Amino acid sequence: MNNHIYLLLFCHLSIIAVQAQEEVQKIEPISFSQVTITDNFWKPRIEKVAEVTIPVCIEQTEIKTPRIDNFLKVINKTGEKAEGRFYDDSDVFKALEAIAYSLKNKPNPIIEKKADEWIDIIAAAQLPDGYINTYYTLGGLEASGLEERWTDMSMHEDYNGGHLIEAGVAYYNATGKKKLLDVGIRFADHFASIFGPGKRHWVTGHEELELALVKLFRVTGETKYLQLADWLLLERGHGYGVGYTWADWKDTAYTQDVVPVKQATEITGHAVRAMYLYTGVADVAAQTNDIEYIDAMKTVWEDVVYRNMYITGGIGSSGDNEGFSEDYDLPNAEAYCETCASVGMVFWNQRMSLLTGDSKYMDVLEKSLYNGAADGLSLSGDRFFYGNVLESDGSDNRREWFGTACCPSNIARLISSLGDYIYAQSQDAIWVNLFVGSETNVNMTKTKVAITQLTDYPWNGDVKILVDPVRKSEFEVRVRIPGWVDGQASPGDTYYFLNEMKSKISLTVNGKDTKYEILEGYAVISREWKRGDQIELKLPMTVNRVVANEKVKENLGRVALQRGPLMYCFEGVDNGDQALHIILGDDVEIEATKEEELLEGIVTLNMEAAVVSVSDDGKKVSTESRHLKAIPYYTWNNRGSSEMQVWVPRKVTKVRLTSR
């Protein structure tokens, strides 16, 4: 595509982008800054992130690693080289973003003062032309200095800048302070002075800037940032990345650069990069109503969810490329399932939900949130999983920190920003997407509406939604009915329930049966609402046996347990130090029990089932019936090292026998 065509395209985009805001973006999320979470499940976790996880991130960023020190070296012109990796600046920015959300949830003047100190340092380290990247400014192991900036697409300059912009937007929204946002704006303007139509080509090596630019567009109203995000998407798949290589960059599938985005039909490469890219694509599509983007995202989403997603909502089975291999290649003990990839699944599925109004995207978001992502953070708030296996011999443990430390700050910012995902609104409807005890206010066309949600979800399925408009008004309330209620373990046919659902939902308004219709997985209640109205939803919390499509070879003859949105696992500490020799026959009765004192209060699944033992010499195999207990997957490895298994054999022939 020559520069003249690019310029024509850009002029056209500048016209439709402004129009699209009214025509296309029909569903908007209610911002975290407008939601107060009171939930018994999530509020303690949000507070733990504020009180423990964020201080850990601060300590690691400022004291135990040289991340902040690199910025100080730039300011003080010490002549020292940057320490650490070329993407380490991003960890500072992600930590600041998590702090921003946390300050709204739990104000802390000491943490806010620390954040302001960091922001002053970052602003002072920005170069006059808007460039900011300590690795290139100081020179590092793979870069001698500023003369090499913007010469290697794989070196995360744009990725770091994207996280800077996201942090600036979040901190401005949470505190009203604009200094970090201004740093992000200057960086974006610097980037735009070099790249774009009629300028240099650029393919982001680790996607992130695309979605950040859309956030910048939304907060500033400057269409040029939306245009730049779209241009970056259009750069992919044309060979522009060739010649700027390190080992992995030569594989264009690794960075989703094989075909133009609008022609994408399958997921490839690095899982986190893919999630950030497709989140950006959905963001741009929402603003421009680009049908080709939307259709491509629907197709790629099906490839991910139908053939390449774990039952926990985790993605990226291969450690070799931190991402995808072949369809249905979903090993359990060797699962990679990076925490950041599950965080990315939350981002992307929220955007797809807003694009389409289809509940299946929120179903997958919920599965990733409660399982694949939640597993990445210990209950104590100070230990982290980088990868999230579905089977362990006891050698897998959360760690205090990582050399590549993207996951700790990423899970911190996700949990702290949970308010972003609970509610949404369109012109005449309020959308209830997640069942989280919370309060918010929604400005509808004719009145302001207070929404209060009361629930003990995910432990039980009773949900009360108080709808309190300032004045009587007609509008819709759309309440998501999870797919698992209708017998769907997950969209597609990779996973399905072995048992049939026997109970149905109950939905009433003010204690009486009410008229509603199901549209795209939402119960749509349309009526004139008045002060004090109350919706009551009762979801059946059946224990479901999940089995996998026979194409998932790893899970042939095996079963997993699901209750509500939660996946369960067997951990050795509850089961005589054995979790890998359990047999869960189809006729075993399972009882759900609330245990307030265990793992901060959980519902466990209890049963009498067989356990296989092998003699030390390997010559004798025996089975015995034992009382066994399964716990929510996200809670495992919080009581020391132990065996763990999600997918359990249904028959003795499927047990992988080892002596003990």
XYZ file of C-alpha atoms in Angstrom:
660
model
C 0.000 0.000 0.000
C 1.590 3.281 -1.056
C 1.658 6.443 1.021
C -1.024 8.167 -1.079
C -3.507 5.383 -0.368
C -2.560 5.432 3.312
C -3.276 9.145 3.488
C -6.670 8.709 1.823
C -7.489 5.927 4.253
C -6.439 8.092 7.174
C -8.643 10.987 6.057
C -11.582 8.595 5.714
C -10.940 7.148 9.179
C -10.816 10.597 10.738
C -14.368 11.182 9.467
C -15.928 7.880 10.489
C -14.184 7.720 13.862
C -16.093 10.710 15.194
C -19.393 9.472 13.764
C -18.837 5.970 15.135
C -18.874 7.088 18.736
C -22.647 7.572 18.574
C -23.431 4.871 16.006
C -21.399 1.932 17.210
C -20.265 2.082 20.815
C -23.701 1.155 22.093
C -22.540 -0.669 25.212
C -20.161 1.080 27.596
C -18.613 -0.387 30.730
C -19.314 1.302 34.035
C -15.878 2.467 35.180
C -14.204 1.033 38.276
C -14.148 4.583 39.641
C -17.966 4.517 39.779
C -18.283 1.099 41.442
C -17.892 0.351 45.148
C -17.270 -3.339 45.818
C -18.738 -4.742 49.047
C -18.464 -8.399 48.090
C -17.453 -11.041 50.654
C -15.423 -12.919 48.048
C -13.714 -10.089 46.173
C -13.449 -7.253 48.684
C -10.965 -9.136 50.938
C -8.869 -9.947 47.872
C -8.931 -6.347 46.702
C -7.877 -5.228 50.183
C -5.129 -7.891 50.267
C -3.770 -6.535 46.996
C -3.816 -3.014 48.474
C -2.249 -4.004 51.785
C 0.199 -6.707 50.688
C 0.633 -7.174 46.936
C 1.166 -3.537 46.018
C 3.723 -2.973 48.817
C 5.510 -6.108 47.539
C 5.522 -4.637 44.013
C 6.849 -1.338 45.382
C 9.606 -3.039 47.362
C 10.689 -5.209 44.436
C 10.552 -2.302 41.997
C 12.365 0.267 44.112
C 14.600 -1.632 46.546
C 15.246 -5.230 45.525
C 15.598 -4.587 41.783
C 17.054 -1.599 39.861
C 13.885 -0.576 38.021
C 13.437 2.834 39.674
C 17.180 3.255 39.933
C 17.413 3.136 36.127
C 15.217 6.244 35.890
C 17.370 7.976 38.508
C 20.485 7.178 36.471
C 18.938 8.970 33.510
C 18.121 12.023 35.617
C 21.492 12.176 37.352
C 23.499 11.418 34.179
C 25.757 9.008 36.057
C 27.064 7.422 32.878
C 26.085 3.980 34.183
C 24.407 1.409 31.988
C 20.833 0.255 32.581
C 20.510 -2.807 34.767
C 17.985 -5.514 34.069
C 15.992 -6.298 30.960
C 14.826 -4.048 28.156
C 11.181 -4.326 29.212
C 11.673 -3.607 32.924
C 10.296 -0.053 32.676
C 6.896 -1.604 31.988
C 6.807 -3.178 35.453
C 7.050 0.288 37.002
C 4.135 1.478 34.893
C 1.983 -1.596 35.604
C 2.623 -1.167 39.323
C 1.494 2.458 39.062
C -1.647 1.381 37.253
C -2.416 -1.133 40.005
C -1.791 1.588 42.596
C -4.218 3.890 40.779
C -7.061 1.377 40.964
C -6.168 0.491 44.535
C -6.242 4.104 45.718
C -9.853 4.290 44.619
C -10.713 1.044 46.404
C -8.732 1.752 49.557
C -7.269 5.274 49.837
C -3.769 5.278 51.303
C -1.887 8.597 51.525
C 1.453 6.830 52.036
C 1.044 4.740 48.862
C -0.227 7.770 46.951
C 2.799 9.799 48.060
C 5.094 7.007 46.861
C 3.293 6.907 43.508
C 3.658 10.670 43.152
C 7.389 10.362 43.873
C 7.738 7.752 41.145
C 5.774 9.905 38.714
C 8.064 12.870 39.389
C 11.079 10.651 38.672
C 9.543 9.260 35.479
C 8.635 12.745 34.224
C 12.162 14.010 34.923
C 13.635 11.078 32.979
C 11.604 11.813 29.845
C 13.684 13.331 27.063
C 12.719 16.710 25.563
C 11.362 15.043 22.406
C 8.997 12.848 24.466
C 11.020 9.635 24.253
C 11.280 7.619 27.445
C 12.992 4.252 27.800
C 15.811 3.799 30.305
C 17.279 0.826 28.481
C 18.061 2.829 25.358
C 18.709 6.134 27.068
C 21.374 4.544 29.290
C 22.414 1.711 27.009
C 22.053 -1.927 27.996
C 23.328 -5.368 27.163
C 21.830 -5.334 23.663
C 21.830 -1.595 22.954
C 24.686 0.877 23.119
C 22.505 3.952 23.538
C 20.003 6.367 22.054
C 21.393 6.099 18.538
C 19.836 2.624 18.380
C 16.343 3.566 19.509
C 13.520 2.603 17.189
C 15.753 0.277 15.169
C 14.555 -3.098 16.512
C 10.849 -3.866 16.605
C 11.364 -6.695 19.074
C 12.795 -4.548 21.864
C 9.549 -3.493 23.587
C 9.981 0.289 23.348
C 6.359 0.529 22.212
C 5.223 -2.046 24.780
C 6.788 -0.045 27.600
C 5.210 3.115 26.218
C 1.802 1.486 26.063
C 1.936 0.550 29.727
C 3.059 4.115 30.511
C -0.052 5.444 28.768
C -2.347 2.958 30.530
C -0.883 3.945 33.891
C -1.300 7.642 33.103
C -4.944 7.184 32.137
C -5.691 5.070 35.232
C -3.947 7.462 37.627
C -5.772 10.429 36.137
C -9.147 8.656 36.383
C -8.491 7.592 39.981
C -6.910 10.752 41.384
C -7.508 13.570 38.914
C -3.736 14.105 38.729
C -2.524 14.590 35.175
C 1.270 14.561 35.384
C 1.747 10.921 34.397
C -0.933 11.213 31.722
C 0.976 14.150 30.244
C 4.128 12.021 30.115
C 2.148 9.392 28.210
C 0.746 11.993 25.827
C 4.229 13.318 25.055
C 5.437 9.773 24.383
C 2.495 9.073 22.063
C 3.141 12.318 20.180
C 6.832 11.429 19.888
C 5.925 8.028 18.436
C 3.466 9.642 16.010
C 6.162 12.044 14.809
C 8.166 9.077 13.511
C 5.599 6.463 12.536
C 2.329 6.599 10.631
C 1.013 7.148 7.106
C 3.729 8.642 4.925
C 6.354 7.966 7.610
C 8.166 4.832 8.763
C 6.614 1.385 8.953
C 6.446 -0.283 12.381
C 5.130 -3.589 13.681
C 4.917 -3.764 17.464
C 6.953 -6.728 18.677
C 4.934 -7.094 21.861
C 1.505 -5.637 21.270
C 0.208 -3.242 23.940
C 0.503 0.237 22.461
C -2.557 -0.376 20.286
C -5.015 -0.772 23.152
C -3.288 1.976 25.166
C -3.761 4.479 22.338
C -7.495 3.781 22.305
C -7.605 4.491 26.038
C -5.732 7.723 25.363
C -8.235 8.631 22.664
C -11.117 8.015 25.041
C -9.687 10.165 27.835
C -8.466 13.042 25.633
C -10.991 12.968 22.806
C -8.092 13.295 20.346
C -8.973 11.248 17.249
C -5.321 11.111 16.174
C -4.629 8.480 18.828
C -7.427 6.243 17.550
C -6.094 6.702 14.028
C -2.613 5.739 15.130
C -3.912 2.606 16.851
C -5.724 1.598 13.670
C -2.619 2.272 11.575
C -0.566 -0.014 13.823
C -3.105 -2.796 13.313
C -3.002 -2.312 9.540
C 0.811 -2.613 9.538
C 0.697 -6.286 10.492
C 0.958 -9.123 7.991
C 2.796 -7.260 5.224
C 6.387 -8.239 5.976
C 7.343 -4.910 7.540
C 8.783 -6.656 10.593
C 11.315 -8.660 8.593
C 14.867 -7.464 9.103
C 14.359 -6.325 12.697
C 14.949 -9.687 14.277
C 16.115 -11.658 17.206
C 15.618 -15.401 17.353
C 11.887 -15.507 18.133
C 11.065 -12.496 15.979
C 11.984 -14.465 12.855
C 8.867 -16.555 13.460
C 6.152 -14.129 12.400
C 3.491 -16.413 13.877
C 5.064 -15.764 17.272
C 4.110 -12.090 17.018
C 0.835 -12.501 15.082
C 2.412 -10.993 11.959
C 1.663 -13.753 9.432
C -1.431 -12.252 7.817
C -3.186 -8.870 8.027
C -5.339 -8.652 11.149
C -8.567 -8.492 9.146
C -7.676 -11.815 7.514
C -6.820 -13.604 10.760
C -8.695 -16.863 11.324
C -6.646 -18.663 13.975
C -4.617 -17.959 17.076
C -0.838 -18.203 16.798
C 2.299 -17.548 18.775
C 2.819 -15.858 22.122
C -0.420 -15.891 24.136
C -0.058 -12.576 25.971
C 0.927 -10.690 22.829
C -2.103 -12.143 21.062
C -4.475 -11.111 23.850
C -3.188 -7.543 23.923
C -3.374 -7.323 20.133
C -6.925 -8.605 19.914
C -8.038 -6.390 22.786
C -6.731 -3.459 20.758
C -8.491 -4.710 17.631
C -11.806 -4.963 19.491
C -11.269 -1.485 20.947
C -10.668 0.035 17.522
C -13.593 -1.891 16.022
C -15.889 -0.555 18.731
C -14.982 3.011 17.793
C -14.924 2.658 13.999
C -17.551 -0.046 13.389
C -15.086 -1.849 11.146
C -16.972 -5.020 10.260
C -13.833 -6.754 8.971
C -12.178 -6.342 12.351
C -15.288 -7.570 14.136
C -15.686 -10.638 11.918
C -11.993 -11.511 12.281
C -12.200 -11.253 16.060
C -15.237 -13.522 16.209
C -13.444 -16.124 14.102
C -10.193 -15.986 16.084
C -12.134 -16.083 19.360
C -13.772 -19.335 18.330
C -10.362 -20.790 17.478
C -9.092 -19.865 20.941
C -12.096 -20.939 23.005
C -13.274 -23.930 20.980
C -9.890 -25.592 20.417
C -7.131 -23.982 22.480
C -8.457 -23.069 25.924
C -8.077 -24.984 29.155
C -11.135 -25.691 31.287
C -9.743 -23.106 33.746
C -9.954 -20.360 31.117
C -6.174 -20.422 30.796
C -4.504 -20.276 27.382
C -1.060 -20.923 25.958
C -0.115 -24.560 26.406
C 3.508 -24.389 25.267
C 6.452 -23.083 27.247
C 8.594 -23.040 24.106
C 6.855 -19.975 22.702
C 4.840 -19.046 25.805
C 1.789 -19.605 23.700
C -0.029 -21.817 21.251
C 0.973 -25.014 19.490
C -1.609 -27.263 17.790
C -5.358 -27.375 18.238
C -6.410 -29.471 21.240
C -2.823 -29.719 22.511
C -3.697 -29.094 26.159
C -1.293 -30.949 28.461
C -1.948 -30.701 32.183
C 1.344 -31.193 34.032
C 3.239 -29.288 31.326
C 0.639 -26.558 30.894
C 2.176 -23.123 30.543
C -0.975 -21.027 31.015
C 0.786 -17.787 31.920
C -1.077 -15.674 34.472
C -0.738 -12.661 32.168
C -2.494 -14.602 29.393
C -5.509 -15.222 31.636
C -5.492 -11.527 32.528
C -5.453 -10.826 28.792
C -8.436 -13.155 28.323
C -10.371 -10.982 30.750
C -9.439 -7.850 28.780
C -10.303 -9.300 25.372
C -13.545 -10.997 26.377
C -14.815 -7.836 28.018
C -14.236 -5.942 24.772
C -15.946 -8.667 22.744
C -18.905 -8.535 25.120
C -19.202 -4.781 24.650
C -18.965 -5.179 20.866
C -21.690 -7.794 20.608
C -23.836 -7.892 23.752
C -23.414 -11.688 23.731
C -23.064 -13.308 27.160
C -20.740 -16.074 25.953
C -17.833 -13.650 26.124
C -18.618 -12.810 29.741
C -18.933 -16.548 30.446
C -15.341 -17.029 29.303
C -14.220 -13.873 31.135
C -15.725 -15.252 34.333
C -14.044 -18.629 33.861
C -10.648 -16.998 33.318
C -11.133 -14.542 36.187
C -12.137 -17.031 38.880
C -9.764 -19.792 37.817
C -6.864 -19.179 35.439
C -6.134 -15.636 36.646
C -7.048 -15.948 40.342
C -4.668 -18.898 40.645
C -1.762 -16.572 39.861
C -1.897 -14.893 43.303
C -1.599 -16.617 46.662
C -4.208 -16.063 49.357
C -1.487 -14.310 51.352
C -1.027 -11.822 48.498
C 2.764 -12.130 48.342
C 3.409 -15.240 46.225
C 2.825 -15.643 42.505
C 2.487 -18.258 39.787
C 3.935 -17.313 36.401
C 2.538 -20.456 34.768
C -0.510 -22.330 36.019
C -0.408 -26.110 35.670
C -3.449 -28.342 35.990
C -1.470 -31.244 37.458
C 1.523 -31.258 39.780
C 3.727 -33.844 41.424
C 4.335 -31.372 44.237
C 7.282 -29.570 42.677
C 5.298 -26.504 41.561
C 5.210 -23.562 43.944
C 4.388 -19.878 43.833
C 7.402 -17.597 44.044
C 8.172 -14.260 45.659
C 9.157 -12.602 42.366
C 10.500 -13.268 38.885
C 13.293 -11.936 36.714
C 10.611 -11.241 34.129
C 8.112 -9.760 36.560
C 5.066 -9.035 34.427
C 2.664 -11.346 36.280
C 2.693 -9.878 39.829
C 1.766 -6.345 38.800
C -0.588 -7.653 36.113
C -2.702 -9.723 38.506
C -2.594 -6.818 40.975
C -3.987 -4.375 38.422
C -6.670 -6.837 37.301
C -8.023 -7.527 40.786
C -7.823 -3.857 41.746
C -9.799 -2.864 38.630
C -12.500 -5.524 39.046
C -15.121 -2.789 39.127
C -14.588 -2.275 35.388
C -16.150 -5.644 34.554
C -19.325 -5.879 36.652
C -21.748 -3.495 34.943
C -22.289 -1.877 31.562
C -24.910 0.364 30.027
C -26.460 1.091 26.672
C -28.955 3.761 25.749
C -31.946 2.044 27.328
C -30.440 -0.790 29.364
C -28.328 -1.564 32.398
C -26.244 -4.730 32.028
C -25.340 -6.909 35.010
C -22.398 -8.997 33.801
C -20.780 -10.372 36.959
C -22.313 -11.327 40.270
C -20.282 -9.284 42.718
C -21.628 -7.506 45.781
C -21.327 -3.848 44.820
C -22.930 -0.439 44.401
C -22.967 1.952 41.480
C -24.982 4.756 39.907
C -25.970 4.772 36.258
C -27.085 7.863 34.346
C -29.856 6.667 32.062
C -31.557 8.821 29.453
C -34.395 9.985 31.711
C -33.137 9.384 35.234
C -30.245 8.379 37.459
C -30.396 4.824 38.779
C -28.690 3.433 41.872
C -27.809 -0.257 41.562
C -26.936 -2.376 44.575
C -25.991 -6.033 44.248
C -26.072 -8.423 47.233
C -24.742 -11.957 46.879
C -22.548 -14.691 48.354
C -21.486 -15.778 44.860
C -19.621 -17.951 43.929
C -20.436 -20.010 47.020
C -24.171 -19.844 46.393
C -26.298 -18.664 43.502
C -28.619 -16.235 45.281
C -28.321 -12.731 43.857
C -30.342 -9.662 44.845
C -30.203 -6.597 42.611
C -31.757 -3.428 43.993
C -32.859 -1.058 41.232
C -33.489 2.421 42.624
C -34.199 5.164 40.053
C -34.521 8.771 41.172
C -37.887 8.861 39.386
C -40.088 6.260 37.745
C -38.725 5.381 34.353
C -38.917 2.679 31.695
C -35.705 0.902 30.768
C -34.260 -2.586 30.589
C -32.175 -4.440 33.112
C -30.206 -7.222 31.432
C -28.936 -9.909 33.794
C -26.451 -12.462 32.475
C -27.550 -16.073 32.838
C -24.272 -18.048 32.893
C -23.859 -20.731 30.267
C -23.183 -23.353 32.928
C -26.780 -22.870 34.146
C -27.984 -24.162 30.773
C -25.635 -27.127 30.828
C -22.733 -25.570 28.927
C -19.340 -26.212 30.498
C -17.736 -23.835 28.006
C -18.682 -22.373 24.611
C -17.956 -24.836 21.828
C -17.683 -28.597 22.132
C -14.256 -29.087 23.702
C -15.808 -29.469 27.162
C -19.247 -30.649 28.184
C -21.091 -31.774 31.287
C -21.444 -35.502 31.838
C -24.557 -35.000 33.946
C -27.707 -33.207 32.819
C -28.829 -30.045 34.575
C -32.023 -30.757 36.497
C -32.825 -27.436 38.139
C -33.735 -24.117 36.557
C -33.187 -20.505 37.510
C -35.689 -18.478 39.483
C -36.089 -14.809 38.582
C -38.530 -12.508 40.362
C -39.142 -8.779 40.773
C -40.391 -7.661 44.182
C -40.999 -11.284 45.113
C -43.261 -12.047 42.169
C -42.668 -13.920 38.946
C -41.896 -11.465 36.207
C -41.987 -11.425 32.452
C -38.611 -11.552 30.759
C -37.027 -12.858 27.600
C -33.611 -14.385 27.041
C -31.533 -12.532 24.457
C -27.938 -13.559 23.759
C -27.715 -15.165 27.207
C -29.202 -12.248 29.150
C -32.525 -12.191 30.970
C -34.029 -8.935 29.712
C -36.505 -7.330 32.111
C -38.248 -4.353 30.520
C -40.628 -2.395 32.729
C -41.253 0.878 34.462
C -38.880 0.855 37.419
C -39.513 2.721 40.651
C -37.683 3.278 43.923
C -37.169 0.144 45.995
C -37.605 -2.371 43.168
C -35.697 -5.597 43.721
C -34.673 -8.377 41.361
C -34.000 -11.776 42.907
C -32.088 -14.331 40.882
C -31.457 -17.873 42.082
C -28.893 -19.897 40.146
C -28.609 -23.661 40.706
C -25.174 -24.466 42.161
C -25.051 -28.035 40.943
C -21.805 -29.997 41.083
C -21.086 -30.854 37.455
C -18.772 -33.468 36.034
C -16.873 -32.079 33.036
C -15.443 -34.287 30.308
C -13.388 -33.298 27.289
C -13.696 -33.875 23.583
C -11.780 -36.993 22.546
C -9.445 -34.771 20.524
C -7.946 -33.610 23.832
C -5.854 -36.776 24.192
C -4.542 -35.764 27.616
C -8.006 -35.994 29.154
C -9.326 -39.217 27.655
C -11.074 -41.198 30.370
C -10.827 -38.339 32.839
C -13.254 -36.011 34.537
C -13.051 -32.572 36.144
C -15.422 -31.010 38.670
C -17.149 -27.651 38.350
C -19.531 -25.872 40.695
C -20.859 -22.528 39.568
C -17.989 -20.655 37.893
C -15.323 -22.497 39.897
C -13.192 -25.385 38.728
C -12.043 -27.793 41.441
C -8.912 -29.832 42.004
C -7.688 -32.523 44.363
C -4.667 -31.576 46.464
C -2.536 -34.067 48.357
C -2.727 -32.184 51.641
C -6.452 -33.012 51.886
C -6.183 -36.562 50.622
C -3.468 -38.458 52.480
C -0.713 -36.775 50.464
C -2.083 -38.400 47.319
C -3.812 -36.573 44.511
C -2.518 -38.397 41.424
C -3.900 -41.879 42.208
C -7.543 -40.944 42.730
C -10.310 -42.632 40.727
C -13.587 -40.744 40.475
C -16.205 -43.140 39.167
C -19.322 -41.807 37.497
C -21.517 -43.193 40.287
C -19.654 -41.516 43.165
C -21.897 -39.161 45.119
C -20.444 -35.696 45.709
C -21.512 -33.342 48.482
C -20.764 -29.622 48.604
C -19.842 -28.340 52.086
C -19.073 -24.807 53.248
C -15.917 -24.788 55.365
C -15.476 -21.333 56.873
C -12.098 -22.047 58.466
C -10.420 -23.598 55.440
C -8.501 -21.444 52.934
C -10.277 -18.240 54.014
C -13.685 -19.862 53.727
C -14.559 -22.058 50.756
C -17.053 -24.650 49.572
C -15.379 -28.041 49.313
C -16.565 -31.106 47.419
C -16.546 -34.294 49.480
C -16.963 -37.924 48.459
C -16.053 -41.528 49.095
C -13.928 -42.717 46.185
C -11.127 -45.128 45.310
C -7.401 -44.483 45.610
C -4.813 -46.723 43.954
C -1.568 -47.662 45.741
C 1.518 -49.334 44.312
C 3.995 -51.203 46.472
C 7.563 -49.954 46.725
C 8.806 -52.753 44.483
C 6.120 -51.948 41.921
C 4.756 -55.502 41.912
C 1.542 -55.034 43.845
C -1.349 -52.724 43.053
C -4.246 -52.234 45.438
C -7.229 -49.932 45.778
C -9.070 -48.699 48.800
C -12.027 -46.422 49.375
C -11.263 -43.170 51.146
C -12.957 -39.942 52.069
C -11.704 -37.447 49.507
C -11.971 -33.690 49.244
C -11.706 -31.313 46.289
C -11.008 -27.591 46.678
C -11.416 -24.646 44.280
C -8.519 -24.651 41.824
C -7.466 -21.089 42.635
C -6.775 -22.068 46.285
C -4.235 -24.846 45.735
C -0.591 -24.494 46.849
C -1.483 -22.218 49.738
C -0.518 -24.806 52.369
C 2.901 -25.862 51.140
C 4.020 -28.238 48.397
C 1.585 -30.970 47.439
C 0.405 -33.102 44.590
C -2.510 -31.630 42.651
C -4.792 -32.756 39.868
C -7.752 -31.184 38.049
C -8.517 -33.980 35.563
C -9.031 -37.231 37.496
C -9.326 -40.761 36.018
C -12.825 -42.217 35.863
C -11.448 -45.777 35.801
C -8.392 -47.494 37.255
C -7.003 -48.136 33.762
C -6.408 -44.398 33.343
C -4.324 -43.984 36.499
C -0.631 -43.355 35.783
C 0.771 -45.732 38.357
C 3.886 -44.919 40.356
C 5.107 -46.393 43.621
C 5.192 -44.209 46.714
